[in-house]
mmCIF file of C-alpha atoms in Angstrom:
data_model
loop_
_atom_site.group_PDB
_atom_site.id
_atom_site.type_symbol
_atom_site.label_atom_id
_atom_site.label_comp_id
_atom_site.label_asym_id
_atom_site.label_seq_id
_atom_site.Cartn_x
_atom_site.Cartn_y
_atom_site.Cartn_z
ATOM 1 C CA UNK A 298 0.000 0.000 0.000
ATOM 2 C CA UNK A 299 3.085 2.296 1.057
ATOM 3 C CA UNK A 300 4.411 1.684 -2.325
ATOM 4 C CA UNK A 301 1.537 2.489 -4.157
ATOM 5 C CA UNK A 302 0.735 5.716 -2.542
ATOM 6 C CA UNK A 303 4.255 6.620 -2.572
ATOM 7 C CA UNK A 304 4.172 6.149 -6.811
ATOM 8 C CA UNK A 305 0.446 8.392 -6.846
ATOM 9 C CA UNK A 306 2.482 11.334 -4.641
ATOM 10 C CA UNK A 307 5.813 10.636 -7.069
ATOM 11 C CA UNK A 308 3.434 10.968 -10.162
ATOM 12 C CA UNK A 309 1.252 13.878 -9.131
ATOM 13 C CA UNK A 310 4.325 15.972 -8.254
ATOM 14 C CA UNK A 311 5.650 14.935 -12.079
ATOM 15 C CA UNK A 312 2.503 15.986 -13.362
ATOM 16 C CA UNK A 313 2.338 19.183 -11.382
ATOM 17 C CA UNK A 314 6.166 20.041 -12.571
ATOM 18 C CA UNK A 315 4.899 19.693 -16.103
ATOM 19 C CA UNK A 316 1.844 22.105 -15.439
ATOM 20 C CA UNK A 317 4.121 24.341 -14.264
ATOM 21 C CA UNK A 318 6.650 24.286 -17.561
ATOM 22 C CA UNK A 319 3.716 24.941 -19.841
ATOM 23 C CA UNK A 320 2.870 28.205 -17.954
ATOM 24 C CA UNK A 321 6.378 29.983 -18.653
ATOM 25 C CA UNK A 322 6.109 32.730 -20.799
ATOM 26 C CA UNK A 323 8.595 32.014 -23.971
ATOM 27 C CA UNK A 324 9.253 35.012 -26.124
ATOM 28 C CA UNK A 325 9.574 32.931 -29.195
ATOM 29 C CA UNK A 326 6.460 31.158 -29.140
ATOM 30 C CA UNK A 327 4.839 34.706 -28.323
ATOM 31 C CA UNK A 328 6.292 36.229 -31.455
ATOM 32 C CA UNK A 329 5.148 33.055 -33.539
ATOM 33 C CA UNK A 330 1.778 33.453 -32.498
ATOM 34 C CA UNK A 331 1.585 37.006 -32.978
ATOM 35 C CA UNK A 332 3.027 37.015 -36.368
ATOM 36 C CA UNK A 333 0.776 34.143 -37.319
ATOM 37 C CA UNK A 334 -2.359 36.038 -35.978
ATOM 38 C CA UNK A 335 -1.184 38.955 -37.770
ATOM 39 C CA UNK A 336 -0.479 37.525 -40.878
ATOM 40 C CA UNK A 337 -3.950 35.798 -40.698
ATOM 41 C CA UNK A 338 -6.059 39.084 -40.014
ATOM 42 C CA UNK A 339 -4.371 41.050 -42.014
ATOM 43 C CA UNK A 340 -4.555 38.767 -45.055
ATOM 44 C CA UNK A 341 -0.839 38.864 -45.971
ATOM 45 C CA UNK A 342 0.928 36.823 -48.478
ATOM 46 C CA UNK A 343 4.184 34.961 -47.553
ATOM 47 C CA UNK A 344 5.918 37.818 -49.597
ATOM 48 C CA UNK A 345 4.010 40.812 -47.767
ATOM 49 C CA UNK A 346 5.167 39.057 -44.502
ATOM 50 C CA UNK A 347 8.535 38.745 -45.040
ATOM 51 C CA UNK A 348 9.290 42.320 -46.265
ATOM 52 C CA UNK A 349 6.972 43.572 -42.733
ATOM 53 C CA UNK A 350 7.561 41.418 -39.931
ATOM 54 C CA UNK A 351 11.452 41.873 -40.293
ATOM 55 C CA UNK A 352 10.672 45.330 -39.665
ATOM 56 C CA UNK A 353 7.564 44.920 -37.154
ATOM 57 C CA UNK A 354 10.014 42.810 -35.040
ATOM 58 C CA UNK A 355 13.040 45.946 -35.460
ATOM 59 C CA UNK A 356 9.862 48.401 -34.146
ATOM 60 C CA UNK A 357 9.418 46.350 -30.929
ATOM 61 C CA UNK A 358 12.572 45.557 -29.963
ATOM 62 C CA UNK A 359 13.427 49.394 -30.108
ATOM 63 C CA UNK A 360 10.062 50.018 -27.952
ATOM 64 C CA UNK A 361 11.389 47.225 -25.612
ATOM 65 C CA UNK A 362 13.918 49.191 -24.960
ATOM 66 C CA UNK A 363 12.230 52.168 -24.023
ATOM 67 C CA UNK A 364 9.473 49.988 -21.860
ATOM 68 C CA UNK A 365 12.446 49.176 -19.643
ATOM 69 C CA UNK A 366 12.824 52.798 -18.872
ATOM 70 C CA UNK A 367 8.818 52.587 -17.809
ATOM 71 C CA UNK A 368 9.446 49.882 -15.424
ATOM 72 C CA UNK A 369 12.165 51.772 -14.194
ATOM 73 C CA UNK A 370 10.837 55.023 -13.339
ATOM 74 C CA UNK A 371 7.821 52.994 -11.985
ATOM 75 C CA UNK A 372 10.302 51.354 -9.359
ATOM 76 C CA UNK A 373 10.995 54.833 -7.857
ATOM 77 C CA UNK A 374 8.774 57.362 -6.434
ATOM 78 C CA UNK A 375 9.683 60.751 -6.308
ATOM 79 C CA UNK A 376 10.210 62.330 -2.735
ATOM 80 C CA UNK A 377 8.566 65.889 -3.518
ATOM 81 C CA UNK A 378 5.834 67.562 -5.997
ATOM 82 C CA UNK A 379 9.118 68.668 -7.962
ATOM 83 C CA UNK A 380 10.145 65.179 -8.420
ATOM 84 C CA UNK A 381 6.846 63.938 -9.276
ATOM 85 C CA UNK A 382 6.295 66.445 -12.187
ATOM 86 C CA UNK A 383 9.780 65.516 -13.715
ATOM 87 C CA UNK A 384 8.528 62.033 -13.198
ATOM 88 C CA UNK A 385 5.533 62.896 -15.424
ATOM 89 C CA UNK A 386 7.549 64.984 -17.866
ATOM 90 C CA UNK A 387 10.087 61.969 -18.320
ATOM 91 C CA UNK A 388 7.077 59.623 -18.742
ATOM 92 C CA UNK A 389 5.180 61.684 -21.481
ATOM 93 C CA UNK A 390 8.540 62.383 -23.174
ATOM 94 C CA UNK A 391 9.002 58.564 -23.253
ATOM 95 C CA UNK A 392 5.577 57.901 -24.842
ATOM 96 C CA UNK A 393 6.184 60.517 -27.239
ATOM 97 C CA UNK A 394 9.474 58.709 -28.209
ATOM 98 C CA UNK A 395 7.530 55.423 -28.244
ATOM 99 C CA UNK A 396 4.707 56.652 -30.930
ATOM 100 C CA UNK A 397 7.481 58.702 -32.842
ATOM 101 C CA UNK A 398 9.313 54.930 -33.241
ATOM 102 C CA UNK A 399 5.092 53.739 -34.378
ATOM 103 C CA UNK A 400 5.332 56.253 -37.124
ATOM 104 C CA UNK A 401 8.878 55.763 -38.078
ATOM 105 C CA UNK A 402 8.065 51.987 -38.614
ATOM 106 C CA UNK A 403 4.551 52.246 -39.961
ATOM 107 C CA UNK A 404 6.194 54.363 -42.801
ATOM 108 C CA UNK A 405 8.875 52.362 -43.719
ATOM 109 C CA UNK A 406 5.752 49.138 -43.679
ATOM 110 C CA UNK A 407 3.572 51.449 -45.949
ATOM 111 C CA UNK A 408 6.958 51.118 -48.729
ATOM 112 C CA UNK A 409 6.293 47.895 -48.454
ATOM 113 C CA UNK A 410 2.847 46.999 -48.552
ATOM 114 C CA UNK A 411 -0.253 49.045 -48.818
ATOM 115 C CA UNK A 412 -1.592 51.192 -46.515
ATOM 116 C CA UNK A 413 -4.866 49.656 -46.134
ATOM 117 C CA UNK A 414 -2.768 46.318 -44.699
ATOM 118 C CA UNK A 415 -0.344 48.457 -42.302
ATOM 119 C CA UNK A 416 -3.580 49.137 -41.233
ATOM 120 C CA UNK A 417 -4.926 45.691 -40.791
ATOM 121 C CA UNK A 418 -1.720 44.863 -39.532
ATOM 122 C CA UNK A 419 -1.826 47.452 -36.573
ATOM 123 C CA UNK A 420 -5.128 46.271 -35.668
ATOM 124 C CA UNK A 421 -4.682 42.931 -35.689
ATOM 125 C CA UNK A 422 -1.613 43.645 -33.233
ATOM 126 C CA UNK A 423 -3.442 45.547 -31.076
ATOM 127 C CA UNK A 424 -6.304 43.136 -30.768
ATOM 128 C CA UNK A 425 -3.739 40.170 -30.447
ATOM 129 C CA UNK A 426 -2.148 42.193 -27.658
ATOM 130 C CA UNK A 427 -5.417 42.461 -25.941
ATOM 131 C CA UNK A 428 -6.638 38.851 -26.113
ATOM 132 C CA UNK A 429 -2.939 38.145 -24.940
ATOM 133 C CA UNK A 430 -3.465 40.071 -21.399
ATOM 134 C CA UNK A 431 -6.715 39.111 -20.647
ATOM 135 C CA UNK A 432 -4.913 35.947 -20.543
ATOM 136 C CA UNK A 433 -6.040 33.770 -23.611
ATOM 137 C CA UNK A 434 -3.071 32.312 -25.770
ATOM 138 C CA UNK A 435 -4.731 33.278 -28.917
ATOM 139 C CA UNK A 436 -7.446 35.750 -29.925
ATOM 140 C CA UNK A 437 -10.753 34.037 -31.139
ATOM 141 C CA UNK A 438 -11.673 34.421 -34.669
ATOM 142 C CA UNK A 439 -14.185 37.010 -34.594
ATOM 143 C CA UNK A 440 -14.137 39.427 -37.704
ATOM 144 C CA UNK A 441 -15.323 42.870 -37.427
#
């Protein structure tokens, strides 16, 4: 009986190990999925894709960079009402830089490939984004 219940424990706490491998967040896989929701939505060919995403993936890890200042100003509070409107000017100027790096990129995608699929592209993004927080691995196919 000892051994027996000793195997279910052993077996559970395998089980529960794998459970917990699933849940860790891989970059890679993210970016997959993204790309392959994007390319979906937004209709593209193979061709369209390859001349964008190159570029779509450029665009974020630029904004990446700029997040990490976010979290890092978040970290600290300022002491004073001086420090806290720095703080604010610092984090509009960084949101400024982060939609001037949008534009920059969603030119150089409209050279690519029309307008009307930057569009869809940026849209799907921001609805794959969305799905992706609210904590669903993929967005459900619901067209609009």
């Amino acid at each position: 009986m000892k051994k027996y219940l000793l195997t279910l424990i052993l077996l559970l706490a395998v089980m529960a190990a794998g459970a917990q491998d699933k849940k860790k967040f891989s970059p890679e896989k993210f970016n997959e999925a993204m790309e392959g929701y994007i390319q979906k939505k937004a209709e593209l060919t193979q061709q369209e894709a390859d001349k964008v995403f190159p570029l779509l993936r450029e665009m974020h890890k630029k904004q990446r960079a700029i997040y990490r200042k976010v979290h890092e100003m978040a970290k600290n509070k300022p002491a004073d009402e001086a420090g806290c409107v720095a703080m604010i000017e610092e984090y509009d100027k960084v949101n400024i830089e982060l939609k001037q790096i949008e534009k920059c990129y969603h030119k150089k995608m409209m050279q690519e490939v029309s307008a009307s699929k930057v569009y869809e592209i940026i849209k799907a993004e921001y609805k794959f984004h969305r799905h992706w927080m609210k904590g669903a691995q993929q967005p459900k196919d619901k067209r609009r």
